[in-house]
Coordinates of C-alpha atoms in Angstrom, one line a residue:
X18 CA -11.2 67.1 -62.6
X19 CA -14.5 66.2 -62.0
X20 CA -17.3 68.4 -63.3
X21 CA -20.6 69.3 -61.8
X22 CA -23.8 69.0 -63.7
X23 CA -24.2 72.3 -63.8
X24 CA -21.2 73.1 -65.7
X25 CA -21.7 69.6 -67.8
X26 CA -25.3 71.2 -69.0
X27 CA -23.0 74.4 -69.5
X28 CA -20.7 72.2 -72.0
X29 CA -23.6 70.3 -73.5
X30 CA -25.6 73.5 -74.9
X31 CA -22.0 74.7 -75.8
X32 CA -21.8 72.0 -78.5
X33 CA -25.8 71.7 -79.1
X34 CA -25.3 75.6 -80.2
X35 CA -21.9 75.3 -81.8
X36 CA -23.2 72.2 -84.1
X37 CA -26.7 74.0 -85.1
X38 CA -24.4 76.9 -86.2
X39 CA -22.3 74.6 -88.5
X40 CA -25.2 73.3 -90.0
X41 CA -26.2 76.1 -92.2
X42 CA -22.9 76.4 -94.3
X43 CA -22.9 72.6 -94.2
X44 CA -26.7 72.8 -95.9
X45 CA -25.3 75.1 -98.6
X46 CA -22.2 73.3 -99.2
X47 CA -24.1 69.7 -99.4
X48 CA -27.4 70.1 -99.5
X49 CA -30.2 70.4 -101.7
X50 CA -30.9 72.9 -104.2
X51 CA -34.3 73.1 -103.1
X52 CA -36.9 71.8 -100.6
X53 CA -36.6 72.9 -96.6
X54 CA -33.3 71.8 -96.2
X55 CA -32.2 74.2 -99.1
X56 CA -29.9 77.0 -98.1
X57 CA -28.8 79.5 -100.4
X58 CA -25.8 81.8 -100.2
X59 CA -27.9 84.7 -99.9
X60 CA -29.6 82.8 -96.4
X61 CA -26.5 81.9 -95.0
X62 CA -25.0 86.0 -95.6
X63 CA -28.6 86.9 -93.7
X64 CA -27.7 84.4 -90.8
X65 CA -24.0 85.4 -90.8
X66 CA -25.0 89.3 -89.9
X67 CA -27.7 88.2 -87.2
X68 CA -23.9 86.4 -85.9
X69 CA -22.6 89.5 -85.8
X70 CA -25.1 91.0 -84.4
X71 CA -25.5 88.6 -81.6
X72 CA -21.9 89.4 -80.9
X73 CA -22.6 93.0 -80.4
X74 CA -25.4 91.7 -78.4
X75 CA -22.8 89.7 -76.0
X76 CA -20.7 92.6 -76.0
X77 CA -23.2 95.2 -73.9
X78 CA -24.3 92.0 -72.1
X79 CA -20.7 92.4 -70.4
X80 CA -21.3 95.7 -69.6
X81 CA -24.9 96.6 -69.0
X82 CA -26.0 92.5 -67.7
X83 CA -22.8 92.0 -65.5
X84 CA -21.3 95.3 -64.9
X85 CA -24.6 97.8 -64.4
X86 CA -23.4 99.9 -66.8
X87 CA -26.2 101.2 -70.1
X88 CA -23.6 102.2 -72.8
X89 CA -25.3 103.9 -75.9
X90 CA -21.9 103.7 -77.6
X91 CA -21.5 99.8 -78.7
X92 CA -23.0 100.5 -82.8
X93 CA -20.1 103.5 -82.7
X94 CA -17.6 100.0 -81.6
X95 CA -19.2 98.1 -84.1
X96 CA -18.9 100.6 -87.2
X97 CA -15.2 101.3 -85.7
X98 CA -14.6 98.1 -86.5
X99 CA -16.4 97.9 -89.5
X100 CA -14.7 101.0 -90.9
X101 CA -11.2 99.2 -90.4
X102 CA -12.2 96.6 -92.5
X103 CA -13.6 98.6 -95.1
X104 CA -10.5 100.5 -95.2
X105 CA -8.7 97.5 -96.6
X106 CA -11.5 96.0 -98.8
X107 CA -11.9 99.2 -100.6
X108 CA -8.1 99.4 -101.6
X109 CA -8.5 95.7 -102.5
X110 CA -10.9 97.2 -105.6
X111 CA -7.7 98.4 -106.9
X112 CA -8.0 99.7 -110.5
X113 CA -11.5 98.2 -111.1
X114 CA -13.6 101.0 -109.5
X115 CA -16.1 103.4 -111.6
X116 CA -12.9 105.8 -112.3
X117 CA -10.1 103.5 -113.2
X118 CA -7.7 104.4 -110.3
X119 CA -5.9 102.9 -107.8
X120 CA -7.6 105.8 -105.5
X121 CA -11.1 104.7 -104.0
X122 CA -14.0 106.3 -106.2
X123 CA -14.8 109.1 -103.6
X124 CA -11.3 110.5 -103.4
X125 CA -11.3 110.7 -107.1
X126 CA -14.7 112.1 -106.7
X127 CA -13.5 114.7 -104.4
X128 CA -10.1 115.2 -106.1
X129 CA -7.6 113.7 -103.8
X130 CA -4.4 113.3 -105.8
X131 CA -2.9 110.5 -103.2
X132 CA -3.5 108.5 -100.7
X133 CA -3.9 110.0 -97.3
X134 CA -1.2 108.5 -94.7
X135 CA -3.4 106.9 -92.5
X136 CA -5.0 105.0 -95.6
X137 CA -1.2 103.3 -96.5
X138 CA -1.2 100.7 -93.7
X139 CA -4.4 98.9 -94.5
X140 CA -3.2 97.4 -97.5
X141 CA -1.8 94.9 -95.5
X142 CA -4.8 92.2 -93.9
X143 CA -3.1 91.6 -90.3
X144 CA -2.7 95.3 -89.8
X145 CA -6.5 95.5 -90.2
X146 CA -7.3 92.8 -88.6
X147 CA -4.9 94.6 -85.6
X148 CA -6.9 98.1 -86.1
X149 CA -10.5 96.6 -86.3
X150 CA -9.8 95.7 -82.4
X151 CA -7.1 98.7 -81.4
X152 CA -9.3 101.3 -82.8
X153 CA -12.3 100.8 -80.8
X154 CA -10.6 99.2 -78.1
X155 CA -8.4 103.3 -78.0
X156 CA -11.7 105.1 -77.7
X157 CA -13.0 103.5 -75.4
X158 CA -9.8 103.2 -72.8
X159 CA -10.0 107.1 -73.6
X160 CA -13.3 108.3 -73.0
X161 CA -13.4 105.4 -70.0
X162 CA -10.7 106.5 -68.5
X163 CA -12.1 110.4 -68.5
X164 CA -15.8 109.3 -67.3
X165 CA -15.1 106.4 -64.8
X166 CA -12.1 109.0 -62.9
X167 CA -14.9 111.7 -63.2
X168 CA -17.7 108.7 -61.1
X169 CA -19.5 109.5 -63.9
X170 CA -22.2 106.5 -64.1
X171 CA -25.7 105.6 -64.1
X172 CA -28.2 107.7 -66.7
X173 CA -25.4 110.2 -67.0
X174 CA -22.7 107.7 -68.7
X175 CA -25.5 106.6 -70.9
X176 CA -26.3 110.3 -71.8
X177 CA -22.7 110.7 -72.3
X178 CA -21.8 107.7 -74.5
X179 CA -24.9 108.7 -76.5
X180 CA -23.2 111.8 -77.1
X181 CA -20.3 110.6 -77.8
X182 CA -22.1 108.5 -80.7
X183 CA -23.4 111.5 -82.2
X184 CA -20.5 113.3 -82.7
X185 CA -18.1 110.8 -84.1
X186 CA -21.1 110.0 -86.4
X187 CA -21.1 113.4 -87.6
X188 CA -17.6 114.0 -87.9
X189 CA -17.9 110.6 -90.8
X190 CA -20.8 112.0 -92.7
X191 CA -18.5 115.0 -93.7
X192 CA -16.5 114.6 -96.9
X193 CA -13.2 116.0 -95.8
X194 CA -12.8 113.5 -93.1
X195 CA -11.6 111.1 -95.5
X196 CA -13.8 108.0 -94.9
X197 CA -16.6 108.4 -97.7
X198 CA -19.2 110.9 -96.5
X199 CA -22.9 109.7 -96.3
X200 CA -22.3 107.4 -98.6
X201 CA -19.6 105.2 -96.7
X202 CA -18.0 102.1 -98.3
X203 CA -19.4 99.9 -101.1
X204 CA -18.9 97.7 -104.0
X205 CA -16.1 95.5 -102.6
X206 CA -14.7 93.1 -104.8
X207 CA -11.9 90.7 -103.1
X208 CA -11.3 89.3 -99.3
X209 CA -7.7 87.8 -99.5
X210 CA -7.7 87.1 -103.3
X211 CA -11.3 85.8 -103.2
X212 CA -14.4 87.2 -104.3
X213 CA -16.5 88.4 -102.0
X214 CA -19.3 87.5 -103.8
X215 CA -18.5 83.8 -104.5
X216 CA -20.6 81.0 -102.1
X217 CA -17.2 79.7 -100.9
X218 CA -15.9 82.8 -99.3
X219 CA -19.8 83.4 -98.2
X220 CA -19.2 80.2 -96.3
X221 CA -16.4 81.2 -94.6
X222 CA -17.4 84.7 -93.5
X223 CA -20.3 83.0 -91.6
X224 CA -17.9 80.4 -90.0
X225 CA -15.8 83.2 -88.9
X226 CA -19.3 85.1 -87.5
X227 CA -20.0 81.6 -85.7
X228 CA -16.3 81.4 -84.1
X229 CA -16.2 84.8 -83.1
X230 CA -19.4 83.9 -81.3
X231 CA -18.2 81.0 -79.7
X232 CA -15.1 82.8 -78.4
X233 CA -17.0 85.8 -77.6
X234 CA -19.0 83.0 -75.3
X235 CA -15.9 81.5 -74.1
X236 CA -14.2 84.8 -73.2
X237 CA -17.7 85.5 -71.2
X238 CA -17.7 82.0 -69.2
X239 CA -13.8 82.6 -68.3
X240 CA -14.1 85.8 -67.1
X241 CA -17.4 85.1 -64.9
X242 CA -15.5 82.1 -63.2
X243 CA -12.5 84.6 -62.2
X244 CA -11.8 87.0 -60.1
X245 CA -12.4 90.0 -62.2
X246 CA -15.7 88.3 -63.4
X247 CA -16.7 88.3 -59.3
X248 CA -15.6 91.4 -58.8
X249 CA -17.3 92.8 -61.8
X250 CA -20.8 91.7 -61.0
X251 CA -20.2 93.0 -57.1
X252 CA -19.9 96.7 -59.1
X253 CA -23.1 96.0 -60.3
X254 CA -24.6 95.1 -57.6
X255 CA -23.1 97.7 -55.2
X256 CA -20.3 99.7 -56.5
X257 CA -20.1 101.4 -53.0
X258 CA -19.6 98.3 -50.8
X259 CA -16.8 97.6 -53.8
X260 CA -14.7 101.0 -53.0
X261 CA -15.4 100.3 -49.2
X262 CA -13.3 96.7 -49.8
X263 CA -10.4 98.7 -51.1
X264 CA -10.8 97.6 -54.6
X265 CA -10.6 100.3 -57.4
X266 CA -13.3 100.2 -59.6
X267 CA -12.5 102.6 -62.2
X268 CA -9.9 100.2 -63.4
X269 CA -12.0 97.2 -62.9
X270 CA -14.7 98.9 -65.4
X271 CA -12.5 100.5 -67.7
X272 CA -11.0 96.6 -68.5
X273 CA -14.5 95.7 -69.0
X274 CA -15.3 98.8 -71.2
X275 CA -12.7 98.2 -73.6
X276 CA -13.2 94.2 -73.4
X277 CA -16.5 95.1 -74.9
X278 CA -15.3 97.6 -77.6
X279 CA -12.9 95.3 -79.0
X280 CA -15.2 92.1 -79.6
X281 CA -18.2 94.9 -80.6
X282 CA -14.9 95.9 -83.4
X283 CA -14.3 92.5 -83.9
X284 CA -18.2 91.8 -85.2
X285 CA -18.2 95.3 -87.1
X286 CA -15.3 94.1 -89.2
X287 CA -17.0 90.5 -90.0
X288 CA -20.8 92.7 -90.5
X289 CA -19.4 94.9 -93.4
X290 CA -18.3 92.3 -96.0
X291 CA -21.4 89.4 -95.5
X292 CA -23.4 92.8 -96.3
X293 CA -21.6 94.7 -98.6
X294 CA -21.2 98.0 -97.4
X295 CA -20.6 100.9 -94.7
X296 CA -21.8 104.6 -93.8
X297 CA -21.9 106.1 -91.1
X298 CA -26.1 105.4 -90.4
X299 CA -24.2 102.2 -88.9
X300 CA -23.1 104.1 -85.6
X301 CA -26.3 106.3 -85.7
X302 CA -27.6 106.2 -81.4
X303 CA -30.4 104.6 -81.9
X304 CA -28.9 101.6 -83.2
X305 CA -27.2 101.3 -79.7
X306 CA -31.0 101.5 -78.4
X307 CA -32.0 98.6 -80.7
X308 CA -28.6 96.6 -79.0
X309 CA -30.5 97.4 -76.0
X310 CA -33.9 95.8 -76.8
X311 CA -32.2 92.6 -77.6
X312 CA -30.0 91.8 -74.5
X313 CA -33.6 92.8 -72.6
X314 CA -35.8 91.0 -74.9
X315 CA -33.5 87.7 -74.6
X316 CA -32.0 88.1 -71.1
X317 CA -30.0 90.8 -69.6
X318 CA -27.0 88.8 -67.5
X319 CA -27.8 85.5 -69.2
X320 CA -24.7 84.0 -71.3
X321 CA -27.3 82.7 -74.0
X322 CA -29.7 85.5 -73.5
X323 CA -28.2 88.2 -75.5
X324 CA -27.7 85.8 -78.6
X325 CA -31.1 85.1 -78.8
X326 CA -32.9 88.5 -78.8
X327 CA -30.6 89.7 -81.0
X328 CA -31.7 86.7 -83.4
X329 CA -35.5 86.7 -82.4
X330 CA -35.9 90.5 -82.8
X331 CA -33.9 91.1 -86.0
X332 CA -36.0 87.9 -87.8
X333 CA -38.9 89.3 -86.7
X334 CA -37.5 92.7 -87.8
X335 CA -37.2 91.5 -90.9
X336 CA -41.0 90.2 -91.5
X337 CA -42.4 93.5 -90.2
X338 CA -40.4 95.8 -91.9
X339 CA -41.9 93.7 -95.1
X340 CA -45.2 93.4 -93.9
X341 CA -45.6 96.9 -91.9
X342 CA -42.9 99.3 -92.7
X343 CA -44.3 102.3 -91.3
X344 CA -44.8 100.5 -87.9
X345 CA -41.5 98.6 -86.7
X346 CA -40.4 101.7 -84.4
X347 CA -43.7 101.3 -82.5
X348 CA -44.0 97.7 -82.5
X349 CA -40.1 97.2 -81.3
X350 CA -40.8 100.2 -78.6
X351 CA -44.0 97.9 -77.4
X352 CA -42.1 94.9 -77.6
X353 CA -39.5 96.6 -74.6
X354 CA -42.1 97.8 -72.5
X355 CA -44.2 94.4 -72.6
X356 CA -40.2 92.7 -71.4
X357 CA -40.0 95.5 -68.6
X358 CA -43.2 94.6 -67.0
X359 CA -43.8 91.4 -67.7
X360 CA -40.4 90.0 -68.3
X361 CA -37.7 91.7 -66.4
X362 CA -35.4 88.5 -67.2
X363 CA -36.2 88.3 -70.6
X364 CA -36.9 85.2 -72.6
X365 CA -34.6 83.1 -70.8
X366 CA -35.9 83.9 -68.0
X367 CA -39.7 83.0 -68.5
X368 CA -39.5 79.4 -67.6
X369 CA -38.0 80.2 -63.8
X370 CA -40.4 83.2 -63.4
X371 CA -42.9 80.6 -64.3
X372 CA -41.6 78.3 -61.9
X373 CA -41.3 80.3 -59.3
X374 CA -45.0 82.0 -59.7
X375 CA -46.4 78.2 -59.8
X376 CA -44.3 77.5 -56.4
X377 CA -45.6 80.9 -54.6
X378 CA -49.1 80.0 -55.7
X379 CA -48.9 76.4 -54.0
X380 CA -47.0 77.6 -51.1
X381 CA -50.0 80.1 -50.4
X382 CA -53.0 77.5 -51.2
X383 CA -51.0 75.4 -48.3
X384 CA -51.1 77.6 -46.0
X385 CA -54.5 78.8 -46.3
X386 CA -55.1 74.6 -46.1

């Protein structure tokens, strides 16, 4: 098979990216207590959750960058996901909580006497690892199936997966709905009989972020190249001239929908042990806006695109919240109008609007000539 240079490029950013990624672990494994090449296990935790949130990035790039469709739902996937997880790291605590009890703290607290049913299977890992994509992956093949048969789309399936954000989220901030109130999941101890805490399993949680990512890549290349990739970016382009060619696009979408809900899971589940914690803030709607301002800010329908505005905007996140805290909302609004107007294909896309502008401008200088 011989390949073009195109898709040779394609292969040699693949393993550009894929060894850069490596790196970091590899820094804290072997390198230097101190200096610039120091990495600590508190750095590489930081740069495993901007992973996962590059997933989640990748995951409404499927939908809103090659399908047209602006889902406000994807932080509700990714703290789905995040939940399942939980669910098992907090009955790996075991007997070493605040109360002594083989019940998680806030069931003692609220005076459960057992576990509740649906707790049981996540003692077992491979269950979770099973729910943390079947969960999300289940609400969304529900609620798609009820808005794509309805033709529900454009602002309206936005408003409506916004609304579908808000009331799962406040159905987890009560009490009674078993899954730790406002307060959510902390204070995990173990990850398959290893400290969560310890710079080995650190390591490992961020190569599992970095995988996920390159699979989450791989899955997005493979499905571009066939036939439902094609037929996927002709919905966005003109979901009409789609029904008039006999194809049925509800199905076609609702595959993509839950596509996307199961890697945003996947990244939920791999978020809530590098940072220690869940509640349901995690699935609030504007998180799913902040999703949004990354796939724009780094390229909305770009494979790379996504990854780096979620990157680029959360480190820069993470300077202004320190130096301005009272001004991040504003400054991250500004940030998506100054993309809209002046870069509508985000950073990826700034050296071929570049290109092109510097083409028109000698194309018109000639023909004035």
């Amino acid at each position: 098979m011989i390949l073009s240079s195109e898709n040779k490029k394609e292969i040699g950013i693949f393993c550009l990216v894929a060894g850069l990624l490596m790196l970091i672990p590899s820094l804290n494994a072997w390198g230097p207590e101190s200096g610039f090449l120091s990495m600590s296990a508190f750095q590489v935790s930081l740069w495993g959750k901007y992973l996962t949130y590059a997933i989640l990035a990748m995951s409404l790039n499927l939908l809103w960058g090659y399908t047209g469709l602006l889902c406000l739902c994807q932080s509700l996937f990714f703290a789905l996901g995040g939940y399942a997880m939980g669910m098992y790291l907090m009955l790996m605590i075991g007997e070493r909580g605040a109360y002594k009890s083989t019940l998680p703290d806030f069931m003692v607290f609220l005076g459960y006497q057992e576990l509740p049913i649906h707790w049981q299977p996540f003692y077992s890992f491979w269950f979770t690892v099973g729910a943390v994509l079947w969960v999300p992956g289940l609400v969304a093949m529900i609620f798609g199936f009820l808005a794509f048969r309805s033709r529900i789309k454009g602002v309206y399936f936005s408003i409506l997966t916004q609304a579908l954000t808000y009331a799962v989220c406040l159905l987890f901030f009560r009490n009674d709905f078993t899954f730790g109130g406002n307060n959510g999941f902390t204070d995990f101890k173990d990850i398959l009989g290893a400290s969560i805490n310890d710079a080995s399993t650190t390591r490992w949680l961020y190569i599992a972020s970095a995988l996920l990512l390159l699979i989450t890549y791989l899955i997005t290349s493979g499905l571009l190249a066939s036939k439902l990739g094609k037929v996927q970016q002709a919905i966005r382009d003109s979901e009409n001239r789609v029904l008039f060619s006999g194809y049925s696009t509800t199905s076609f979408k609702l595959v993509i929908f839950v596509l996307s809900a199961m890697i945003a899971g996947a990244a939920g589940a791999l978020y809530v042990p590098q940072v220690g914690g869940i509640n349901p803030s995690a699935m609030e709607a504007a998180k799913s806006l902040e999703v949004v301002v990354w796939v724009a800010v780094g390229g909305r329908g770009t494979k790379w695109g996504p990854v780096i505005g979620a990157i680029l905007v959360n480190l820069f996140k993470s300077y202004t919240t320190q130096a301005f805290p009272d001004y991040w909302l504003i400054i991250m609004g500004g940030m998506f109008v100054c993309v809209v107007l002046f870069m509508p294909n985000g950073i990826v896309g700034v050296y071929q609007q570049v290109k092109s502008k510097i083409a028109q401008q000698r194309s018109l200088q000639t023909t004035e000539a």
